């Protein structure tokens, strides 16, 4: 009986680790780990990007998804969501339920699959706060 309990506990830990570390299927891109100033619809914005240390290249073809780790990249995404969309989202740097809901709302509004994952399609479709930030409006 004791072996069964230990085996069950071990299996439970293994399954829990798989659930926690699983990457969303739609997040086939590298995780965005920095910001990059890019032109979107003819305006310059600070957008999430990925830096490849092997090549030295930076690309905005990257993804963000729900996590419990703080990220200044997520905070920048939240800034644009909070300023260009009616759904309130805290600008706390955590990609939690509020951010997932805001990204899903953006995706639905623009006819994308509402999976809550920020990626290249969401980046291209969403509105961004004009730079410099004192200029009113979003692009």
Short mmCIF file of N, CA, C and O in Angstrom, two decimals:
data_model
loop_
_atom_site.label_atom_id
_atom_site.label_comp_id
_atom_site.label_asym_id
_atom_site.label_seq_id
_atom_site.Cartn_x
_atom_site.Cartn_y
_atom_site.Cartn_z
N UNK A 1 0.82 -1.18 0.00
CA UNK A 1 0.00 0.00 0.00
C UNK A 1 0.87 1.25 0.00
O UNK A 1 0.56 2.22 -0.66
N UNK A 2 1.96 1.21 0.73
CA UNK A 2 2.83 2.37 0.83
C UNK A 2 3.49 2.66 -0.53
O UNK A 2 3.65 3.81 -0.91
N UNK A 3 3.90 1.62 -1.28
CA UNK A 3 4.51 1.82 -2.59
C UNK A 3 3.54 2.51 -3.55
O UNK A 3 3.93 3.34 -4.34
N UNK A 4 2.28 2.14 -3.49
CA UNK A 4 1.27 2.74 -4.35
C UNK A 4 1.15 4.23 -4.05
O UNK A 4 1.09 5.07 -4.94
N UNK A 5 1.18 4.59 -2.77
CA UNK A 5 1.10 6.00 -2.38
C UNK A 5 2.29 6.79 -2.88
O UNK A 5 2.16 7.89 -3.39
N UNK A 6 3.48 6.23 -2.74
CA UNK A 6 4.69 6.90 -3.22
C UNK A 6 4.66 7.03 -4.74
O UNK A 6 4.98 8.08 -5.30
N UNK A 7 4.26 5.96 -5.43
CA UNK A 7 4.19 6.00 -6.88
C UNK A 7 3.17 7.03 -7.34
O UNK A 7 3.41 7.78 -8.29
N UNK A 8 2.04 7.11 -6.67
CA UNK A 8 1.01 8.09 -7.03
C UNK A 8 1.52 9.51 -6.82
O UNK A 8 1.30 10.39 -7.64
N UNK A 9 2.20 9.74 -5.71
CA UNK A 9 2.75 11.07 -5.43
C UNK A 9 3.80 11.45 -6.47
O UNK A 9 3.84 12.59 -6.95
N UNK A 10 4.65 10.50 -6.84
CA UNK A 10 5.68 10.76 -7.84
C UNK A 10 5.04 11.08 -9.19
O UNK A 10 5.42 12.04 -9.86
N UNK A 11 4.05 10.30 -9.59
CA UNK A 11 3.36 10.54 -10.85
C UNK A 11 2.68 11.90 -10.83
O UNK A 11 2.73 12.64 -11.80
N UNK A 12 2.08 12.25 -9.70
CA UNK A 12 1.44 13.55 -9.57
C UNK A 12 2.42 14.69 -9.76
O UNK A 12 2.14 15.68 -10.43
N UNK A 13 3.62 14.58 -9.18
CA UNK A 13 4.65 15.61 -9.34
C UNK A 13 5.11 15.71 -10.78
O UNK A 13 5.32 16.80 -11.30
N UNK A 14 5.28 14.58 -11.44
CA UNK A 14 5.70 14.58 -12.84
C UNK A 14 4.65 15.25 -13.71
O UNK A 14 4.95 16.11 -14.53
N UNK A 15 3.38 14.90 -13.52
CA UNK A 15 2.31 15.51 -14.31
C UNK A 15 2.19 16.99 -14.02
O UNK A 15 1.98 17.80 -14.92
N UNK A 16 2.34 17.40 -12.76
CA UNK A 16 2.26 18.81 -12.41
C UNK A 16 3.37 19.59 -13.09
O UNK A 16 3.17 20.69 -13.58
N UNK A 17 4.57 19.03 -13.16
CA UNK A 17 5.67 19.74 -13.80
C UNK A 17 5.45 19.88 -15.30
O UNK A 17 5.82 20.86 -15.90
N UNK A 18 4.79 18.89 -15.90
CA UNK A 18 4.49 18.97 -17.33
C UNK A 18 3.48 20.08 -17.58
O UNK A 18 3.63 20.88 -18.49
N UNK A 19 2.46 20.18 -16.74
CA UNK A 19 1.44 21.21 -16.91
C UNK A 19 2.06 22.59 -16.72
O UNK A 19 1.80 23.51 -17.48
N UNK A 20 2.90 22.76 -15.72
CA UNK A 20 3.49 24.06 -15.43
C UNK A 20 4.45 24.51 -16.53
O UNK A 20 4.49 25.67 -16.88
N UNK A 21 5.19 23.60 -17.11
CA UNK A 21 6.21 23.99 -18.08
C UNK A 21 5.73 23.88 -19.53
O UNK A 21 6.47 24.22 -20.43
N UNK A 22 4.52 23.41 -19.74
CA UNK A 22 4.03 23.25 -21.11
C UNK A 22 3.92 24.60 -21.80
O UNK A 22 3.47 25.58 -21.22
N UNK A 23 4.35 24.67 -23.03
CA UNK A 23 4.29 25.89 -23.83
C UNK A 23 3.06 25.80 -24.72
O UNK A 23 2.81 24.75 -25.31
N UNK A 24 2.27 26.88 -24.81
CA UNK A 24 1.09 26.84 -25.66
C UNK A 24 1.46 26.47 -27.10
O UNK A 24 2.51 26.88 -27.61
N UNK A 25 0.59 25.69 -27.75
CA UNK A 25 0.85 25.25 -29.12
C UNK A 25 1.01 26.44 -30.05
O UNK A 25 1.80 26.41 -30.98
N UNK A 26 0.26 27.52 -29.79
CA UNK A 26 0.32 28.68 -30.67
C UNK A 26 1.58 29.53 -30.42
O UNK A 26 1.83 30.48 -31.13
N UNK A 27 2.35 29.19 -29.39
CA UNK A 27 3.55 29.95 -29.08
C UNK A 27 4.77 29.26 -29.67
O UNK A 27 5.72 28.92 -28.99
N UNK A 28 4.75 29.06 -30.97
CA UNK A 28 5.84 28.36 -31.65
C UNK A 28 7.07 29.26 -31.83
O UNK A 28 8.09 28.80 -32.30
N UNK A 29 6.95 30.51 -31.48
CA UNK A 29 8.07 31.45 -31.61
C UNK A 29 8.83 31.53 -30.31
O UNK A 29 8.36 31.11 -29.27
N UNK A 30 10.02 32.13 -30.36
CA UNK A 30 10.80 32.35 -29.15
C UNK A 30 10.06 33.31 -28.24
O UNK A 30 9.29 34.16 -28.70
N UNK A 31 10.32 33.20 -26.94
CA UNK A 31 9.68 34.12 -25.99
C UNK A 31 10.31 35.51 -26.15
O UNK A 31 11.52 35.65 -26.21
N UNK A 32 9.45 36.54 -26.21
CA UNK A 32 9.93 37.92 -26.30
C UNK A 32 10.70 38.23 -25.01
O UNK A 32 10.17 38.03 -23.92
N UNK A 33 11.93 38.72 -25.14
CA UNK A 33 12.73 38.97 -23.95
C UNK A 33 13.26 40.40 -23.84
O UNK A 33 14.00 40.72 -22.93
N UNK A 34 12.87 41.26 -24.78
CA UNK A 34 13.29 42.67 -24.71
C UNK A 34 12.35 43.50 -25.56
O UNK A 34 11.42 42.99 -26.15
N UNK A 35 12.61 44.80 -25.62
CA UNK A 35 11.81 45.71 -26.45
C UNK A 35 12.64 46.15 -27.63
O UNK A 35 13.87 46.23 -27.55
N UNK A 36 11.96 46.44 -28.72
CA UNK A 36 12.63 46.95 -29.91
C UNK A 36 11.75 48.03 -30.51
O UNK A 36 10.53 47.89 -30.55
N UNK A 37 12.35 49.11 -30.96
CA UNK A 37 11.60 50.17 -31.62
C UNK A 37 11.42 49.76 -33.07
O UNK A 37 12.39 49.57 -33.80
N UNK A 38 10.14 49.58 -33.47
CA UNK A 38 9.82 49.11 -34.82
C UNK A 38 8.75 50.01 -35.43
O UNK A 38 8.02 50.70 -34.73
N UNK A 39 8.67 49.97 -36.74
CA UNK A 39 7.65 50.73 -37.44
C UNK A 39 6.43 49.84 -37.68
O UNK A 39 6.54 48.77 -38.27
N UNK A 40 5.30 50.29 -37.18
CA UNK A 40 4.03 49.60 -37.40
C UNK A 40 3.08 50.62 -38.03
O UNK A 40 2.82 51.68 -37.44
N UNK A 41 2.60 50.31 -39.23
CA UNK A 41 1.73 51.21 -39.98
C UNK A 41 2.32 52.62 -40.09
O UNK A 41 1.63 53.61 -39.94
N UNK A 42 3.63 52.68 -40.28
CA UNK A 42 4.31 53.95 -40.51
C UNK A 42 4.62 54.76 -39.26
O UNK A 42 5.10 55.88 -39.35
N UNK A 43 4.37 54.20 -38.08
CA UNK A 43 4.67 54.89 -36.82
C UNK A 43 5.65 54.05 -36.00
O UNK A 43 5.59 52.81 -36.02
N UNK A 44 6.54 54.71 -35.27
CA UNK A 44 7.51 54.00 -34.45
C UNK A 44 6.92 53.70 -33.09
O UNK A 44 6.34 54.58 -32.44
N UNK A 45 7.03 52.44 -32.66
CA UNK A 45 6.54 52.02 -31.35
C UNK A 45 7.58 51.09 -30.71
O UNK A 45 8.40 50.49 -31.40
N UNK A 46 7.52 51.01 -29.38
CA UNK A 46 8.34 50.04 -28.66
C UNK A 46 7.50 48.78 -28.53
O UNK A 46 6.45 48.78 -27.89
N UNK A 47 7.95 47.70 -29.15
CA UNK A 47 7.20 46.44 -29.17
C UNK A 47 8.05 45.32 -28.60
O UNK A 47 9.28 45.36 -28.66
N UNK A 48 7.39 44.28 -28.05
CA UNK A 48 8.14 43.11 -27.58
C UNK A 48 8.96 42.49 -28.71
O UNK A 48 8.52 42.43 -29.85
N UNK A 49 10.16 42.05 -28.36
CA UNK A 49 11.07 41.47 -29.35
C UNK A 49 11.89 40.36 -28.69
O UNK A 49 11.90 40.21 -27.48
N UNK A 50 12.57 39.60 -29.53
CA UNK A 50 13.45 38.52 -29.07
C UNK A 50 14.86 38.80 -29.59
O UNK A 50 15.06 39.09 -30.76
N UNK A 51 15.83 38.69 -28.69
CA UNK A 51 17.23 38.86 -29.06
C UNK A 51 17.88 37.49 -29.14
O UNK A 51 17.83 36.71 -28.18
N UNK A 52 18.49 37.19 -30.28
CA UNK A 52 19.17 35.91 -30.46
C UNK A 52 20.65 36.12 -30.18
O UNK A 52 21.36 36.74 -30.97
N UNK A 53 21.16 35.63 -29.05
CA UNK A 53 22.57 35.84 -28.71
C UNK A 53 23.52 35.14 -29.68
O UNK A 53 24.67 35.52 -29.80
N UNK A 54 23.06 34.12 -30.39
CA UNK A 54 23.91 33.39 -31.32
C UNK A 54 24.20 34.20 -32.59
O UNK A 54 25.28 34.11 -33.16
N UNK A 55 23.20 34.99 -33.02
CA UNK A 55 23.37 35.75 -34.25
C UNK A 55 23.48 37.25 -34.01
O UNK A 55 23.90 37.99 -34.88
N UNK A 56 23.07 37.70 -32.82
CA UNK A 56 23.06 39.13 -32.53
C UNK A 56 21.86 39.84 -33.13
O UNK A 56 21.74 41.05 -33.04
N UNK A 57 20.93 39.10 -33.73
CA UNK A 57 19.76 39.69 -34.37
C UNK A 57 18.61 39.85 -33.38
O UNK A 57 18.45 39.07 -32.45
N UNK A 58 17.83 40.90 -33.57
CA UNK A 58 16.61 41.13 -32.80
C UNK A 58 15.44 41.03 -33.76
O UNK A 58 15.47 41.59 -34.84
N UNK A 59 14.38 40.31 -33.33
CA UNK A 59 13.21 40.16 -34.17
C UNK A 59 11.95 40.32 -33.32
O UNK A 59 11.95 39.97 -32.14
N UNK A 60 10.89 40.86 -33.92
CA UNK A 60 9.62 40.96 -33.21
C UNK A 60 8.75 39.74 -33.49
O UNK A 60 7.59 39.70 -33.09
N UNK A 61 9.30 38.74 -34.16
CA UNK A 61 8.60 37.47 -34.36
C UNK A 61 8.83 36.62 -33.12
O UNK A 61 9.70 35.75 -33.10
N UNK A 62 8.06 36.93 -32.09
CA UNK A 62 8.21 36.25 -30.81
C UNK A 62 6.85 36.21 -30.13
O UNK A 62 5.90 36.81 -30.62
N UNK A 63 6.75 35.50 -29.02
CA UNK A 63 5.47 35.33 -28.33
C UNK A 63 5.60 35.63 -26.85
O UNK A 63 6.68 35.52 -26.27
N UNK A 64 4.46 35.99 -26.26
CA UNK A 64 4.32 36.12 -24.81
C UNK A 64 3.06 35.37 -24.42
O UNK A 64 2.05 35.42 -25.13
N UNK A 65 3.10 34.67 -23.30
CA UNK A 65 1.93 33.97 -22.82
C UNK A 65 1.93 34.01 -21.30
O UNK A 65 2.88 34.49 -20.68
N UNK A 66 0.87 33.49 -20.71
CA UNK A 66 0.68 33.58 -19.27
C UNK A 66 1.84 32.98 -18.50
O UNK A 66 2.30 31.88 -18.79
N UNK A 67 2.31 33.75 -17.53
CA UNK A 67 3.43 33.34 -16.69
C UNK A 67 3.33 34.04 -15.35
O UNK A 67 2.61 35.03 -15.22
N UNK A 68 4.04 33.56 -14.37
CA UNK A 68 4.03 34.20 -13.05
C UNK A 68 5.29 35.04 -12.84
O UNK A 68 5.46 35.62 -11.78
N UNK A 69 6.16 35.12 -13.85
CA UNK A 69 7.39 35.90 -13.72
C UNK A 69 7.17 37.33 -14.20
O UNK A 69 6.51 37.56 -15.21
N UNK A 70 7.75 38.30 -13.50
CA UNK A 70 7.68 39.70 -13.91
C UNK A 70 8.51 39.91 -15.17
O UNK A 70 9.58 39.32 -15.33
N UNK A 71 8.03 40.78 -16.06
CA UNK A 71 8.78 41.11 -17.27
C UNK A 71 8.49 42.55 -17.67
O UNK A 71 7.32 42.94 -17.78
N UNK A 72 9.54 43.34 -17.90
CA UNK A 72 9.34 44.71 -18.38
C UNK A 72 8.75 44.70 -19.80
O UNK A 72 8.09 45.64 -20.21
N UNK A 73 8.95 43.62 -20.52
CA UNK A 73 8.39 43.48 -21.87
C UNK A 73 6.87 43.36 -21.77
O UNK A 73 6.13 44.00 -22.52
N UNK A 74 6.39 42.56 -20.82
CA UNK A 74 4.95 42.42 -20.60
C UNK A 74 4.38 43.77 -20.15
O UNK A 74 3.30 44.17 -20.60
N UNK A 75 5.10 44.48 -19.31
CA UNK A 75 4.63 45.78 -18.84
C UNK A 75 4.45 46.75 -20.01
O UNK A 75 3.48 47.51 -20.04
N UNK A 76 5.33 46.72 -20.99
CA UNK A 76 5.20 47.58 -22.16
C UNK A 76 3.97 47.17 -22.99
O UNK A 76 3.21 48.03 -23.45
N UNK A 77 3.76 45.88 -23.17
CA UNK A 77 2.56 45.40 -23.86
C UNK A 77 1.32 45.89 -23.12
O UNK A 77 0.37 46.40 -23.73
N UNK A 78 1.31 45.77 -21.80
CA UNK A 78 0.17 46.21 -20.99
C UNK A 78 -0.07 47.71 -21.14
O UNK A 78 -1.22 48.16 -21.16
N UNK A 79 1.00 48.50 -21.25
CA UNK A 79 0.87 49.95 -21.45
C UNK A 79 0.06 50.23 -22.72
O UNK A 79 -0.87 51.04 -22.71
N UNK A 80 0.40 49.56 -23.80
CA UNK A 80 -0.30 49.76 -25.07
C UNK A 80 -1.74 49.25 -24.99
O UNK A 80 -2.66 49.91 -25.50
N UNK A 81 -1.96 48.11 -24.35
CA UNK A 81 -3.31 47.58 -24.19
C UNK A 81 -4.18 48.55 -23.37
O UNK A 81 -5.32 48.82 -23.72
N UNK A 82 -3.61 49.07 -22.29
CA UNK A 82 -4.36 49.96 -21.40
C UNK A 82 -4.68 51.30 -22.06
O UNK A 82 -5.71 51.91 -21.77
N UNK A 83 -3.82 51.75 -22.95
CA UNK A 83 -4.00 53.07 -23.56
C UNK A 83 -4.75 53.04 -24.89
O UNK A 83 -5.21 54.09 -25.34
N UNK A 84 -4.86 51.90 -25.52
CA UNK A 84 -5.47 51.84 -26.85
C UNK A 84 -6.73 50.97 -26.92
O UNK A 84 -7.34 50.87 -27.99
N UNK A 85 -7.11 50.35 -25.83
CA UNK A 85 -8.29 49.50 -25.80
C UNK A 85 -9.10 49.80 -24.55
O UNK A 85 -8.54 50.19 -23.53
N UNK A 86 -10.42 49.57 -24.62
CA UNK A 86 -11.26 49.90 -23.46
C UNK A 86 -11.12 48.93 -22.28
O UNK A 86 -11.45 49.29 -21.16
N UNK A 87 -10.64 47.73 -22.52
CA UNK A 87 -10.51 46.76 -21.42
C UNK A 87 -9.38 47.19 -20.48
O UNK A 87 -8.26 47.39 -20.91
N UNK A 88 -9.70 47.35 -19.19
CA UNK A 88 -8.65 47.75 -18.24
C UNK A 88 -7.68 46.60 -17.99
O UNK A 88 -8.09 45.45 -17.87
N UNK A 89 -6.42 46.94 -17.95
CA UNK A 89 -5.40 45.94 -17.63
C UNK A 89 -4.34 46.63 -16.77
O UNK A 89 -3.93 47.75 -17.07
N UNK A 90 -3.97 45.98 -15.69
CA UNK A 90 -2.93 46.52 -14.82
C UNK A 90 -1.60 46.50 -15.55
O UNK A 90 -1.32 45.57 -16.31
N UNK A 91 -0.80 47.52 -15.34
CA UNK A 91 0.52 47.58 -15.96
C UNK A 91 1.56 47.14 -14.93
O UNK A 91 2.43 47.90 -14.54
N UNK A 92 1.43 45.87 -14.52
CA UNK A 92 2.25 45.35 -13.43
C UNK A 92 3.39 44.44 -13.88
O UNK A 92 4.18 43.98 -13.09
N UNK A 93 3.47 44.15 -15.20
CA UNK A 93 4.56 43.32 -15.70
C UNK A 93 4.32 41.82 -15.59
O UNK A 93 5.19 41.04 -15.94
N UNK A 94 3.13 41.41 -15.13
CA UNK A 94 2.81 39.99 -15.02
C UNK A 94 1.76 39.63 -16.07
O UNK A 94 0.72 40.28 -16.15
N UNK A 95 2.01 38.61 -16.85
CA UNK A 95 1.09 38.16 -17.89
C UNK A 95 0.08 37.21 -17.24
O UNK A 95 0.12 36.01 -17.40
N UNK A 96 -0.80 37.82 -16.45
CA UNK A 96 -1.79 37.06 -15.71
C UNK A 96 -3.14 37.07 -16.40
O UNK A 96 -3.26 37.44 -17.58
N UNK A 97 -4.20 36.69 -15.67
CA UNK A 97 -5.54 36.58 -16.25
C UNK A 97 -6.05 37.86 -16.89
O UNK A 97 -6.72 37.83 -17.92
N UNK A 98 -5.76 39.03 -16.30
CA UNK A 98 -6.18 40.31 -16.87
C UNK A 98 -5.55 40.53 -18.24
O UNK A 98 -6.22 40.97 -19.18
N UNK A 99 -4.27 40.27 -18.34
CA UNK A 99 -3.56 40.46 -19.61
C UNK A 99 -4.04 39.45 -20.64
O UNK A 99 -4.26 39.81 -21.80
N UNK A 100 -4.24 38.21 -20.23
CA UNK A 100 -4.76 37.19 -21.14
C UNK A 100 -6.12 37.65 -21.69
O UNK A 100 -6.37 37.59 -22.90
N UNK A 101 -7.00 38.13 -20.81
CA UNK A 101 -8.33 38.58 -21.23
C UNK A 101 -8.23 39.77 -22.19
O UNK A 101 -8.96 39.83 -23.18
N UNK A 102 -7.32 40.70 -21.91
CA UNK A 102 -7.15 41.87 -22.79
C UNK A 102 -6.62 41.45 -24.16
O UNK A 102 -7.10 41.94 -25.19
N UNK A 103 -5.67 40.53 -24.19
CA UNK A 103 -5.13 40.05 -25.46
C UNK A 103 -6.20 39.29 -26.24
O UNK A 103 -6.35 39.47 -27.45
N UNK A 104 -7.00 38.47 -25.54
CA UNK A 104 -8.10 37.76 -26.21
C UNK A 104 -9.10 38.74 -26.81
O UNK A 104 -9.60 38.53 -27.92
N UNK A 105 -9.41 39.82 -26.09
CA UNK A 105 -10.35 40.83 -26.61
C UNK A 105 -9.79 41.48 -27.88
O UNK A 105 -10.52 41.69 -28.85
N UNK A 106 -8.50 41.79 -27.88
CA UNK A 106 -7.85 42.35 -29.07
C UNK A 106 -7.94 41.35 -30.22
O UNK A 106 -8.28 41.71 -31.35
N UNK A 107 -7.64 40.10 -29.93
CA UNK A 107 -7.67 39.07 -30.98
C UNK A 107 -9.07 38.90 -31.55
O UNK A 107 -9.23 38.82 -32.77
N UNK A 108 -10.09 38.89 -30.70
CA UNK A 108 -11.47 38.77 -31.19
C UNK A 108 -11.83 39.99 -32.04
O UNK A 108 -12.43 39.84 -33.11
N UNK A 109 -11.47 41.18 -31.58
CA UNK A 109 -11.79 42.41 -32.30
C UNK A 109 -11.19 42.41 -33.71
O UNK A 109 -11.77 42.95 -34.64
N UNK A 110 -10.04 41.81 -33.86
CA UNK A 110 -9.34 41.82 -35.15
C UNK A 110 -9.48 40.51 -35.92
O UNK A 110 -8.75 40.27 -36.89
N UNK A 111 -10.41 39.63 -35.49
CA UNK A 111 -10.70 38.41 -36.23
C UNK A 111 -9.64 37.33 -36.12
O UNK A 111 -9.55 36.45 -36.98
N UNK A 112 -8.86 37.35 -35.05
CA UNK A 112 -7.84 36.33 -34.82
C UNK A 112 -8.37 35.27 -33.85
O UNK A 112 -9.34 35.51 -33.13
N UNK A 113 -7.70 34.12 -33.82
CA UNK A 113 -8.04 33.08 -32.87
C UNK A 113 -7.76 33.61 -31.46
O UNK A 113 -6.61 33.95 -31.15
N UNK A 114 -8.78 33.72 -30.61
CA UNK A 114 -8.57 34.30 -29.27
C UNK A 114 -7.94 33.31 -28.30
O UNK A 114 -8.60 32.77 -27.43
N UNK A 115 -6.63 33.09 -28.45
CA UNK A 115 -5.94 32.14 -27.58
C UNK A 115 -5.25 32.82 -26.39
O UNK A 115 -4.73 32.15 -25.52
N UNK A 116 -5.21 34.17 -26.38
CA UNK A 116 -4.59 34.88 -25.27
C UNK A 116 -3.09 34.96 -25.34
O UNK A 116 -2.45 35.49 -24.44
N UNK A 117 -2.50 34.44 -26.41
CA UNK A 117 -1.05 34.47 -26.60
C UNK A 117 -0.71 35.65 -27.52
O UNK A 117 -1.26 35.77 -28.60
N UNK A 118 0.20 36.51 -27.06
CA UNK A 118 0.68 37.61 -27.90
C UNK A 118 1.74 37.05 -28.83
O UNK A 118 2.72 36.45 -28.38
N UNK A 119 1.54 37.23 -30.13
CA UNK A 119 2.50 36.79 -31.13
C UNK A 119 2.47 37.73 -32.32
O UNK A 119 1.84 38.79 -32.27
N UNK A 120 3.15 37.39 -33.40
CA UNK A 120 3.26 38.27 -34.56
C UNK A 120 1.92 38.72 -35.15
O UNK A 120 1.78 39.88 -35.54
N UNK A 121 0.95 37.83 -35.22
CA UNK A 121 -0.35 38.21 -35.79
C UNK A 121 -1.05 39.23 -34.90
O UNK A 121 -1.65 40.19 -35.38
N UNK A 122 -0.97 39.02 -33.59
CA UNK A 122 -1.57 39.97 -32.65
C UNK A 122 -0.83 41.30 -32.72
O UNK A 122 -1.45 42.37 -32.75
N UNK A 123 0.49 41.25 -32.77
CA UNK A 123 1.30 42.47 -32.88
C UNK A 123 0.88 43.29 -34.10
O UNK A 123 0.68 44.50 -34.02
N UNK A 124 0.76 42.63 -35.24
CA UNK A 124 0.42 43.35 -36.48
C UNK A 124 -0.99 43.90 -36.47
O UNK A 124 -1.25 44.94 -37.08
N UNK A 125 -1.91 43.23 -35.78
CA UNK A 125 -3.31 43.65 -35.79
C UNK A 125 -3.62 44.72 -34.76
O UNK A 125 -4.45 45.60 -35.01
N UNK A 126 -2.97 44.70 -33.61
CA UNK A 126 -3.37 45.56 -32.51
C UNK A 126 -2.99 47.02 -32.71
O UNK A 126 -2.13 47.35 -33.52
N UNK A 127 -3.69 47.88 -31.96
CA UNK A 127 -3.38 49.31 -31.96
C UNK A 127 -2.26 49.56 -30.95
O UNK A 127 -2.18 48.92 -29.91
N UNK A 128 -1.42 50.54 -31.26
CA UNK A 128 -0.27 50.88 -30.42
C UNK A 128 -0.32 52.36 -30.09
O UNK A 128 -0.74 53.18 -30.90
N UNK A 129 0.14 52.73 -28.92
CA UNK A 129 0.22 54.12 -28.50
C UNK A 129 1.27 54.81 -29.33
O UNK A 129 2.37 54.29 -29.53
N UNK A 130 0.92 56.00 -29.85
CA UNK A 130 1.88 56.76 -30.66
C UNK A 130 3.09 57.17 -29.82
O UNK A 130 2.98 57.40 -28.63
N UNK A 131 4.23 57.23 -30.47
CA UNK A 131 5.47 57.70 -29.83
C UNK A 131 5.84 59.05 -30.42
O UNK A 131 5.63 59.26 -31.60
N UNK A 132 6.31 60.00 -29.68
CA UNK A 132 6.43 59.94 -28.22
C UNK A 132 5.04 59.92 -27.56
O UNK A 132 4.06 60.34 -28.17
N UNK A 133 5.01 59.42 -26.35
CA UNK A 133 3.74 59.12 -25.69
C UNK A 133 2.86 60.35 -25.45
O UNK A 133 1.67 60.20 -25.23
N UNK A 134 3.43 61.55 -25.50
CA UNK A 134 2.59 62.74 -25.28
C UNK A 134 1.72 63.08 -26.49
O UNK A 134 0.82 63.89 -26.41
N UNK A 135 1.99 62.43 -27.64
CA UNK A 135 1.14 62.63 -28.81
C UNK A 135 -0.14 61.82 -28.59
O UNK A 135 -0.07 60.61 -28.35
N UNK A 136 -1.29 62.47 -28.67
CA UNK A 136 -2.54 61.72 -28.41
C UNK A 136 -2.85 60.71 -29.49
O UNK A 136 -2.47 60.87 -30.65
N UNK A 137 -3.52 59.63 -29.09
CA UNK A 137 -4.01 58.65 -30.03
C UNK A 137 -3.17 57.40 -30.15
O UNK A 137 -2.08 57.30 -29.61
N UNK A 138 -3.75 56.46 -30.86
CA UNK A 138 -3.11 55.17 -31.13
C UNK A 138 -3.10 54.93 -32.61
O UNK A 138 -3.90 55.50 -33.35
N UNK A 139 -2.17 54.10 -33.06
CA UNK A 139 -2.10 53.78 -34.49
C UNK A 139 -2.68 52.40 -34.73
O UNK A 139 -2.73 51.58 -33.85
#
